XYZ file of C-alpha atoms in Angstrom:
614
model
C 16.411 55.594 -33.733
C 15.333 52.604 -31.495
C 17.082 49.309 -31.889
C 18.030 46.270 -29.501
C 20.412 43.441 -29.971
C 21.034 40.355 -27.572
C 24.585 39.927 -26.175
C 23.850 36.182 -25.715
C 20.318 34.607 -25.629
C 19.540 30.989 -24.422
C 15.956 31.799 -23.646
C 15.037 30.235 -27.348
C 16.887 27.010 -26.042
C 15.355 26.850 -22.717
C 12.099 27.270 -24.227
C 12.681 24.577 -26.766
C 13.781 22.200 -23.889
C 11.143 22.941 -21.186
C 8.265 24.009 -23.385
C 7.491 27.297 -21.819
C 8.627 30.728 -21.616
C 12.289 31.326 -20.935
C 13.173 31.627 -17.374
C 14.135 35.435 -17.974
C 12.443 36.409 -20.869
C 12.013 40.229 -21.627
C 8.453 40.924 -23.161
C 7.526 43.575 -25.223
C 6.479 45.919 -22.411
C 9.699 45.872 -20.769
C 11.636 46.172 -23.880
C 10.012 49.273 -24.798
C 10.327 50.682 -21.236
C 14.193 50.213 -21.317
C 14.227 51.709 -24.925
C 12.383 54.892 -23.633
C 14.919 55.091 -20.701
C 17.912 54.949 -23.113
C 15.858 57.484 -25.081
C 15.587 59.915 -22.058
C 19.177 59.628 -21.272
C 20.332 60.559 -24.627
C 17.846 63.384 -24.845
C 18.197 64.760 -21.326
C 22.075 64.732 -21.535
C 22.333 66.055 -25.136
C 24.440 62.944 -25.916
C 24.402 61.407 -29.332
C 23.378 57.969 -28.225
C 22.582 56.101 -24.929
C 22.664 52.418 -24.248
C 21.130 49.952 -21.366
C 23.246 46.675 -21.535
C 21.684 43.629 -19.353
C 24.010 41.091 -17.944
C 23.256 37.375 -16.852
C 21.813 34.589 -18.870
C 19.582 36.955 -20.758
C 22.032 39.641 -22.256
C 20.419 42.142 -24.476
C 21.355 45.761 -25.344
C 18.641 48.603 -25.900
C 19.722 51.830 -27.437
C 18.642 55.245 -28.805
C 20.405 57.854 -30.893
C 22.089 58.538 -34.244
C 25.320 58.092 -32.636
C 25.162 54.364 -32.090
C 28.247 52.623 -33.096
C 28.336 50.058 -35.836
C 29.287 47.253 -33.583
C 25.870 47.689 -31.809
C 24.144 45.984 -34.606
C 26.371 43.003 -34.912
C 28.863 42.392 -32.011
C 27.659 43.805 -28.699
C 30.121 41.682 -26.974
C 32.726 44.307 -27.470
C 31.277 45.655 -24.336
C 32.695 42.746 -22.329
C 35.992 42.546 -24.134
C 36.879 46.053 -23.839
C 36.318 45.939 -20.005
C 33.609 48.392 -19.886
C 30.987 46.138 -18.711
C 33.494 45.243 -15.586
C 34.171 48.767 -14.836
C 30.931 49.891 -14.769
C 29.862 47.788 -11.627
C 31.668 49.957 -8.929
C 30.162 52.014 -6.412
C 30.915 55.161 -8.140
C 29.550 55.932 -11.699
C 32.246 55.736 -14.369
C 33.017 58.980 -16.049
C 35.389 59.455 -18.755
C 36.012 62.216 -21.144
C 37.670 59.901 -23.524
C 38.180 56.236 -22.933
C 40.772 55.898 -25.853
C 43.351 57.699 -23.659
C 42.116 56.128 -20.546
C 44.092 52.675 -21.221
C 41.424 50.263 -19.958
C 43.573 47.270 -20.205
C 41.267 44.744 -21.583
C 41.281 42.014 -24.124
C 40.112 44.376 -26.910
C 41.436 48.124 -27.525
C 39.202 50.731 -26.434
C 39.019 52.069 -29.964
C 37.080 49.086 -30.964
C 34.181 50.812 -28.923
C 34.089 53.646 -31.608
C 33.328 56.373 -28.941
C 35.386 58.556 -26.741
C 33.190 60.171 -24.045
C 31.277 57.767 -21.484
C 29.162 58.293 -18.534
C 28.102 55.023 -17.060
C 26.198 53.882 -14.105
C 25.278 50.171 -12.951
C 21.818 48.574 -12.639
C 21.809 47.107 -9.199
C 18.950 45.050 -7.882
C 17.370 45.286 -4.374
C 19.139 41.948 -3.509
C 22.657 43.409 -4.637
C 22.890 41.702 -7.924
C 24.265 43.584 -10.792
C 21.631 43.433 -13.633
C 23.283 45.661 -16.195
C 24.361 49.138 -16.839
C 23.141 52.619 -18.248
C 25.789 54.465 -20.429
C 25.541 57.939 -22.409
C 28.321 57.808 -25.145
C 29.636 60.317 -27.450
C 32.001 59.855 -30.288
C 34.093 62.865 -29.388
C 35.807 63.513 -25.872
C 32.920 65.165 -23.619
C 33.056 66.291 -20.170
C 30.095 65.255 -18.093
C 28.685 67.468 -15.470
C 27.302 66.494 -12.139
C 23.878 67.077 -13.254
C 24.426 64.516 -16.139
C 25.588 61.983 -13.386
C 22.410 62.662 -11.200
C 20.038 62.155 -14.421
C 22.049 58.827 -15.258
C 21.514 57.717 -11.600
C 17.600 58.683 -11.604
C 17.308 57.128 -14.988
C 19.284 53.823 -13.800
C 16.976 53.579 -10.801
C 13.918 53.377 -13.024
C 15.376 50.636 -15.209
C 16.354 48.760 -12.077
C 12.839 48.910 -10.803
C 11.497 47.764 -14.016
C 14.114 44.844 -14.304
C 13.770 44.008 -10.594
C 9.782 43.618 -11.012
C 10.259 41.358 -14.117
C 12.636 39.243 -12.423
C 10.351 38.660 -9.468
C 7.522 37.937 -12.140
C 9.852 35.522 -13.902
C 10.490 33.664 -10.571
C 6.961 33.636 -9.936
C 6.258 32.048 -13.307
C 9.111 29.497 -12.777
C 7.666 28.400 -9.482
C 4.285 28.253 -10.831
C 5.418 26.120 -13.752
C 7.378 23.840 -11.220
C 4.385 23.520 -8.931
C 2.069 22.840 -12.052
C 4.611 20.250 -13.258
C 4.938 18.417 -9.769
C 1.066 18.655 -9.565
C 0.810 16.846 -12.917
C 3.691 14.530 -12.853
C 4.710 11.480 -10.620
C 7.607 12.214 -8.226
C 9.102 8.769 -8.691
C 9.189 8.161 -12.307
C 8.755 11.532 -13.784
C 5.651 10.101 -15.713
C 2.392 12.090 -15.977
C 0.323 11.184 -13.254
C -3.555 10.406 -12.959
C -4.313 14.018 -13.060
C -2.554 14.830 -16.015
C -3.553 11.622 -17.873
C -7.205 12.179 -17.271
C -6.635 15.821 -18.685
C -5.185 14.564 -21.737
C -7.718 11.713 -21.847
C -10.607 14.257 -21.946
C -8.906 16.204 -24.657
C -9.141 12.975 -26.670
C -12.625 12.340 -25.677
C -13.541 15.791 -27.088
C -11.575 15.362 -30.329
C -13.327 12.253 -30.973
C -16.683 13.725 -30.567
C -15.870 16.305 -33.285
C -14.308 13.700 -35.318
C -16.083 10.208 -34.817
C -13.333 8.314 -36.912
C -10.499 9.491 -34.974
C -10.515 6.830 -32.438
C -8.050 6.211 -29.506
C -7.519 3.263 -26.961
C -6.646 3.307 -23.254
C -4.320 0.675 -21.688
C -4.477 -0.234 -18.076
C -1.312 -1.921 -16.804
C -0.686 -3.685 -13.401
C 2.543 -5.199 -12.632
C 2.433 -8.926 -11.630
C 3.630 -10.006 -8.388
C 5.060 -6.361 -7.486
C 4.339 -7.014 -3.738
C 6.703 -10.080 -3.495
C 9.548 -7.840 -4.984
C 8.759 -4.964 -2.181
C 8.656 -7.564 0.472
C 11.503 -9.637 -0.268
C 14.051 -7.131 -1.584
C 12.750 -4.178 -0.012
C 10.752 -0.797 -0.739
C 13.914 0.990 -2.291
C 14.289 -1.861 -4.734
C 10.595 -1.636 -5.426
C 11.017 1.794 -6.407
C 13.926 1.208 -8.556
C 11.607 -1.625 -10.248
C 9.006 1.067 -10.941
C 11.497 3.552 -12.509
C 12.956 0.880 -14.794
C 9.419 -0.119 -15.865
C 8.646 3.578 -16.518
C 11.458 3.940 -18.850
C 10.826 0.692 -20.736
C 7.285 1.703 -21.208
C 8.395 5.102 -22.653
C 10.575 3.112 -25.088
C 7.546 1.223 -26.537
C 5.631 4.296 -27.142
C 4.867 5.683 -30.523
C 5.090 9.509 -31.087
C 2.099 11.364 -29.385
C 1.216 8.765 -27.009
C 1.223 9.093 -23.176
C 2.277 6.770 -20.453
C 1.373 7.581 -16.918
C 1.934 6.156 -13.538
C -1.542 6.219 -11.637
C -0.322 5.008 -8.342
C 1.378 1.990 -6.819
C 2.219 -0.414 -9.359
C -0.464 0.806 -11.943
C 0.173 2.608 -15.200
C -1.917 3.897 -17.919
C -1.183 4.437 -21.688
C -3.456 6.599 -24.114
C -2.688 5.467 -27.809
C -4.002 8.174 -30.088
C -5.263 7.590 -33.823
C -6.094 4.049 -34.000
C -8.447 2.448 -36.410
C -9.792 -0.588 -34.426
C -8.833 -2.437 -30.993
C -6.567 -4.942 -32.743
C -4.285 -2.274 -33.378
C -3.320 -2.034 -30.132
C -2.176 -5.711 -29.856
C 1.069 -5.212 -31.493
C 1.967 -2.696 -28.878
C 0.673 -4.727 -25.979
C 3.092 -7.463 -27.117
C 5.912 -5.047 -27.381
C 5.305 -4.060 -23.818
C 5.405 -7.652 -22.692
C 8.757 -8.220 -24.481
C 10.044 -5.170 -23.000
C 9.378 -6.213 -19.623
C 10.359 -9.615 -19.906
C 14.321 -8.850 -19.784
C 15.698 -9.322 -16.087
C 15.911 -6.237 -13.954
C 18.950 -5.585 -11.930
C 18.125 -4.048 -8.366
C 21.238 -3.843 -6.314
C 22.591 -7.137 -7.156
C 19.237 -8.910 -7.490
C 17.897 -9.958 -10.702
C 14.219 -9.989 -10.819
C 11.908 -10.529 -13.493
C 8.457 -8.935 -13.879
C 5.394 -8.901 -16.178
C 2.477 -6.850 -16.614
C -1.317 -7.653 -16.899
C -2.943 -5.175 -19.471
C -6.551 -4.262 -20.453
C -7.394 -2.375 -23.387
C -10.663 -0.461 -23.994
C -11.214 1.444 -27.368
C -12.820 4.786 -27.345
C -16.194 3.339 -29.044
C -16.276 0.521 -26.513
C -17.809 2.333 -23.628
C -19.487 5.249 -22.811
C -17.439 8.245 -24.044
C -16.536 9.760 -20.567
C -12.884 9.681 -19.523
C -13.598 7.885 -16.121
C -15.587 5.366 -17.898
C -12.927 4.551 -20.504
C -10.192 4.126 -17.825
C -12.554 1.994 -15.829
C -13.293 -0.233 -18.915
C -9.530 -0.614 -19.348
C -9.201 -1.646 -15.587
C -11.936 -4.317 -15.776
C -10.070 -6.007 -18.864
C -6.933 -5.902 -16.901
C -8.589 -7.757 -14.008
C -9.792 -10.224 -16.542
C -6.312 -10.667 -17.905
C -4.831 -11.352 -14.436
C -7.480 -13.615 -13.536
C -6.633 -15.525 -16.751
C -3.123 -16.122 -15.869
C -1.281 -12.802 -15.749
C 1.354 -11.703 -18.300
C -1.371 -11.307 -20.897
C -3.689 -8.759 -22.290
C -7.589 -8.558 -22.768
C -9.768 -6.374 -24.784
C -12.773 -4.912 -23.067
C -16.406 -5.998 -24.026
C -19.496 -4.865 -22.421
C -20.277 -8.158 -20.643
C -17.382 -7.048 -18.322
C -19.203 -3.877 -17.432
C -22.406 -5.776 -16.371
C -20.165 -8.281 -14.526
C -18.665 -5.345 -12.657
C -21.955 -4.014 -11.891
C -23.030 -7.418 -10.591
C -19.782 -7.586 -8.415
C -20.419 -4.229 -7.103
C -23.789 -4.833 -6.048
C -22.458 -8.204 -4.413
C -19.914 -5.973 -2.518
C -22.674 -3.612 -1.227
C -24.771 -6.624 -0.506
C -21.887 -8.243 1.559
C -21.194 -5.060 3.478
C -24.772 -4.936 4.647
C -25.209 -8.668 5.415
C -22.852 -8.530 8.109
C -24.694 -5.442 9.726
C -28.062 -7.004 9.182
C -27.241 -10.521 10.346
C -27.623 -12.491 7.344
C -25.019 -14.826 7.814
C -25.459 -18.242 9.456
C -23.519 -21.339 10.247
C -24.269 -24.709 8.881
C -22.717 -27.819 10.500
C -21.506 -31.024 8.868
C -20.574 -34.082 11.222
C -17.102 -35.482 11.347
C -17.243 -39.169 12.065
C -14.928 -41.468 13.367
C -14.221 -43.919 10.570
C -13.926 -46.988 12.650
C -17.151 -46.758 14.879
C -19.410 -44.389 12.825
C -20.083 -42.194 15.461
C -20.161 -38.321 15.434
C -16.750 -36.935 16.796
C -17.168 -33.308 15.958
C -18.636 -30.846 13.528
C -17.279 -28.504 10.914
C -18.796 -25.144 10.797
C -19.539 -23.772 7.324
C -20.623 -20.265 6.355
C -23.877 -19.612 4.459
C -25.321 -16.430 3.445
C -29.261 -15.926 3.622
C -29.371 -13.375 0.770
C -33.019 -11.529 0.780
C -33.390 -12.117 -2.868
C -30.918 -14.857 -3.838
C -31.910 -17.194 -1.038
C -29.026 -19.311 0.435
C -25.699 -18.296 -1.049
C -22.632 -20.918 -0.869
C -19.178 -19.861 0.215
C -17.639 -20.156 -3.370
C -19.994 -17.408 -4.539
C -18.945 -14.757 -1.966
C -15.772 -15.684 0.141
C -13.363 -14.812 -2.733
C -15.041 -11.376 -3.156
C -14.940 -11.052 0.846
C -11.156 -12.100 0.775
C -10.548 -9.348 -2.011
C -12.543 -6.675 -0.146
C -11.147 -7.517 3.440
C -14.607 -8.053 4.718
C -13.439 -11.747 5.253
C -11.678 -10.443 8.733
C -14.647 -9.260 10.542
C -16.736 -12.172 9.060
C -14.052 -14.556 10.335
C -14.078 -13.336 13.731
C -17.991 -13.431 13.758
C -17.646 -17.090 12.711
C -15.326 -18.295 15.159
C -17.450 -16.610 18.003
C -20.675 -17.820 16.717
C -19.668 -21.308 16.382
C -17.938 -21.720 19.879
C -21.353 -20.515 21.280
C -23.217 -23.027 19.318
C -21.104 -25.835 20.449
C -21.630 -24.538 24.044
C -25.325 -24.481 23.541
C -25.575 -28.272 22.346
C -23.371 -29.272 25.422
C -25.886 -27.449 27.806
C -28.683 -29.321 25.781
C -27.236 -32.523 25.013
C -24.372 -32.975 27.559
C -22.378 -36.007 26.528
C -24.326 -36.255 23.303
C -22.805 -32.673 21.944
C -19.960 -32.778 19.541
C -16.678 -33.041 21.010
C -14.659 -30.759 18.733
C -15.513 -27.948 16.300
C -13.666 -27.222 13.015
C -13.456 -23.605 11.687
C -11.836 -22.501 8.676
C -9.254 -19.685 8.666
C -8.949 -17.682 5.326
C -5.856 -16.851 3.617
C -6.310 -13.248 4.510
C -6.942 -14.036 8.274
C -3.782 -16.014 8.355
C -1.643 -12.837 7.268
C -3.046 -10.832 10.227
C -0.501 -10.121 13.010
C -3.319 -10.252 15.472
C -4.798 -13.381 14.488
C -3.722 -15.172 17.881
C -5.198 -12.437 19.868
C -8.416 -12.576 18.066
C -8.736 -16.333 18.595
C -7.692 -16.094 22.285
C -10.336 -13.298 22.684
C -13.094 -15.330 20.859
C -12.155 -18.336 23.349
C -12.427 -16.271 26.381
C -15.527 -14.426 25.482
C -17.211 -17.932 25.145
C -15.464 -19.675 27.551
C -14.713 -22.473 24.990
C -12.085 -25.226 25.761
C -9.500 -24.527 23.329
C -8.514 -28.246 23.178
C -11.888 -28.914 21.389
C -11.328 -26.335 18.705
C -9.755 -27.387 15.426
C -8.652 -24.480 13.149
C -8.478 -25.420 9.578
C -5.729 -23.873 7.554
C -5.300 -24.316 3.695
C -1.946 -25.307 2.103
C -1.865 -22.256 0.145
C -2.004 -19.863 3.264
C 0.739 -22.008 4.918
C 3.176 -22.495 2.045
C 2.836 -18.747 0.641
C 5.479 -18.116 3.724
C 6.473 -21.325 5.426
C 8.702 -19.811 8.027
C 6.014 -17.296 8.998
C 3.495 -20.037 8.946
C 5.282 -22.205 11.446
C 5.357 -19.128 13.930
C 1.763 -18.632 13.473
C 0.880 -22.283 14.099
C 3.169 -22.379 16.943
C 1.456 -19.543 18.779
C -1.881 -20.941 18.017
C -0.953 -24.232 19.440
C 0.313 -22.361 22.498
C -3.364 -21.513 23.278
C -4.139 -25.320 23.383
C -6.083 -25.427 19.962
C -5.539 -28.110 17.393
C -4.252 -27.055 13.937
C -5.550 -29.079 10.627
C -4.153 -28.630 7.239
C -7.052 -28.362 4.872
C -7.601 -29.676 1.189
C -4.226 -31.671 1.524
C -3.126 -32.460 -1.913
C -4.382 -29.787 -4.101
C -2.092 -26.911 -3.421
C 1.865 -26.964 -3.544
C 2.975 -28.041 -0.215
C 6.587 -28.983 0.335
C 7.408 -32.223 2.208
C 10.403 -30.543 3.397
C 8.362 -27.912 5.426
C 5.660 -30.209 6.250
C 7.249 -32.406 8.838
C 8.575 -29.177 10.418
C 5.078 -27.629 11.041
C 3.280 -28.055 14.234
C 0.262 -29.834 12.838
C -2.349 -32.237 14.443
C -4.216 -33.540 11.268
C -4.366 -33.606 7.665
C -7.537 -33.336 5.743
C -7.654 -35.213 2.558
C -9.175 -33.379 -0.185
C -12.483 -34.591 -1.491
C -11.262 -34.778 -5.308
C -9.139 -37.561 -4.162
C -11.585 -39.405 -1.608
C -14.377 -39.486 -4.248
C -12.537 -41.715 -6.721
C -10.793 -44.256 -4.334
C -13.788 -46.706 -5.172
C -13.290 -46.278 -8.937
C -9.739 -45.146 -9.877
C -6.807 -47.125 -8.378
C -4.600 -44.323 -8.934
C -6.593 -42.319 -6.579
C -6.619 -45.291 -4.083
C -2.858 -45.328 -4.146
C -2.620 -41.644 -3.776
C -4.923 -41.566 -0.643
C -3.005 -44.656 0.683
C 0.341 -42.658 0.424
C -1.066 -39.655 2.217
C -2.326 -41.724 4.943
C 0.939 -43.617 5.452
C 2.754 -40.126 5.283
C 0.457 -38.715 8.039
C 0.973 -41.877 10.116
C 4.755 -41.526 10.024
C 4.519 -37.893 11.036
C 2.164 -38.814 13.928
C -0.810 -36.913 12.429
C -4.646 -37.911 12.436
C -6.418 -37.899 9.111
C -9.664 -36.462 7.961
C -11.234 -37.801 4.614
C -13.539 -35.118 2.979
C -16.278 -35.898 0.529
C -17.161 -39.423 1.517
C -20.003 -40.299 -0.439
C -20.383 -44.272 -0.743
C -20.425 -47.188 1.746
C -17.583 -48.538 -0.532
C -15.391 -45.451 0.104
C -15.868 -45.735 3.756
C -14.959 -49.495 3.673
C -11.720 -48.628 2.184
C -10.709 -45.560 4.199
C -11.301 -48.040 7.216
C -9.131 -50.613 5.884
C -6.385 -47.816 5.148
C -6.481 -46.650 8.792
C -7.972 -43.179 8.062
C -9.131 -41.714 11.423
C -12.123 -39.440 10.445
C -14.425 -38.748 7.613
C -17.031 -36.600 6.575
C -19.287 -36.373 3.514
C -22.835 -36.799 2.207
C -22.654 -40.526 2.994
C -23.016 -39.481 6.881
C -24.813 -35.931 6.432
C -24.777 -32.839 4.392
C -24.270 -29.562 6.347
C -27.330 -28.984 8.371
C -28.919 -25.948 9.791
C -28.150 -25.727 13.585
C -31.922 -26.719 14.369
C -31.621 -30.008 11.796
C -28.140 -30.687 13.330
C -29.825 -30.707 17.139
C -32.223 -33.164 16.057
C -29.339 -35.281 14.355
C -27.328 -35.247 17.631
C -30.626 -35.921 19.533
C -30.951 -39.406 17.912
C -27.042 -40.045 18.835
C -26.524 -41.670 15.149
C -23.881 -44.358 14.516
C -23.643 -45.069 10.745
C-alpha cells in the first residue's frame, strides 16, 4: 500500500498569494521517489511498514506497508507530539526495540504512535539542515540488526539526494521568479513596468484581432509640474509622491485593468473590454478626482494633477507601440490645452506628430547645413530718429518652405534642446556682423547689438561662460551688447535670475527685460534685478494712438522705469502718431515697421550707408 499525507501544507496558500508554484512544492516525480524508498525500506528490512516524514514548511509523510497505523491517514502530527521527530535528529540512528517502554517524555504518550519497534535515521542536507527522517516500524517489539541500520542509512542518503536536488531546483525557481518579477515591475512603486505593460498590451491586441468587437483603451498619463516638486522639496519627496500617485491610480482601476509606471512621472493604463472611447471618460475623471486631494510629503502638503491622453484600439494601427504613441500624442495635446485634463486621440494628431517629427529632423540638419541666418531691425532713438543699434532676429531659410519665422520653430527648438547650440551660434554670428559693419562704416555702424536669450539658455549653468567666450572670440566690446531676457525666464526663479544677471553684468554687457507687461513679473523683484532697460511689448504700443487705456498703461510703465533708473525701448512702433506720443512720454528708444522691418544683412548695410534719420 502506497500513501502520503501532509503534516502541514502552506504551499496552496503561497501559490494563491504569489500566483506561482509553492516555494517548496513536491512534484509527482519526487513523491514517487520517496514512496519507492519507503517501500524498499519496508521490503529490505522485512518490516510491516516504513515512512519518510519531511520537516520544514512543506511537511509531508510518505509510507509503504500494510502495517501503517491509523493516525497516518488523519493525524500525522503525532510524530511531533510524541517527540519522535525530535529524537531522530541526532548524530546516531534511533534504534528502539519497544518505544512504549522507552519513556519518550513527550506531550502525547508513545502508545498514540500505535507501534512498538522503530528504527529511524535523519535526512541531513549537504548544508547541515535536517530535511526529515526515514523510519522502519513494527507494531510488535523488534530487535534491529546492524545490517538493518546500514540499509536505512543507505536509503536515507538516497532520499536526501532527491530532496537536496529538489531544494536546489526550488531555490532556482524562486530566484528566477524574483528576477522575472523585478524585470517586469517598477522598483519604486511596485507597478508593472513598460516591458510588462507592452506584453499585456500585445495580448489585448491579439485578442481584438480574433474578436473585433472586444475593444480596449490605452491611457497615457503625465504628472503636471512634477519637476517643481522634485526641485523644491527634494528627490526623496518626489519618489514618495510617485508612490502615492501609484496607489491612488490602483484604486481607480476596475477588475482586469492594468496600471503601469513607464518611467519618470509617466504612467499608462490598459482598460479592457470597452465599447466606445466615451466609456473611458468616467475613469479619467475618477483619476483626476483621486489626484486632486493633497499629498503629505514629510510635512509639506503638495497638490498634483495629471494630463491624460486616451486611444481606443480601433483609433490607430493595431500595433502596441502605435497605440501607446497615439495615447501619448493625445496627452501632449491635453497638456498644451491647460493640463489637469484629458484628450481623446484622433488621426489628425498622428499627422501633426509626423509634421513635428519632420520639423525636428529638418531643424537638426539646418544647423549643420548652415540654413539659419540673422536679420536685423534698427533700434531708433525716439528723440532724434537716428539709428542707435540693431536687434538680431533669427530666421530659417528652409530649402522647401522658404523663410521660416522664429514663432514656427523656436518652441520646438526649445523642447528638443537645439536652442542651445543655436543660441551660441546667434550670439557669435551677430557679434561678427556688427564688427564687419564697424570695419566698413566706421562711425556709421550701429552702436549697440541686441540678442535674445531663450528660456532654456537662461537655465544653463555655463551661460555666462558661453557669452564670455563669444565676446573673446569675436573681440566684441561687451558694453555694446544688450542681452534680452523675457519676464517668464526671470520670474520662474527670481533669486537664481538675479545671480545670473549679476554675473552677466560683471562681463560688462547690458541686460534688457523683453516683452515687459505680458508675463507675470513681480514689482517686488523688479527693483532688485540688475537691469539696464525695459522693452515695452508691442501689444501695448500698437494701441496707444487708439485706446486711452493702452496709453495710460504705457505711461505707467515709462514712469516706473524712469523711477528705477532704467532706459525704455518701445516695440512695434507702426505710426507717426505712436512715435509722437512716445516722444512726449519720454520713451528712450523705439523699433517697429514705422522705422524699418527686420532686414537681411545686405539690406541693413544699404540702410546704414544712407545714415537715415526718421
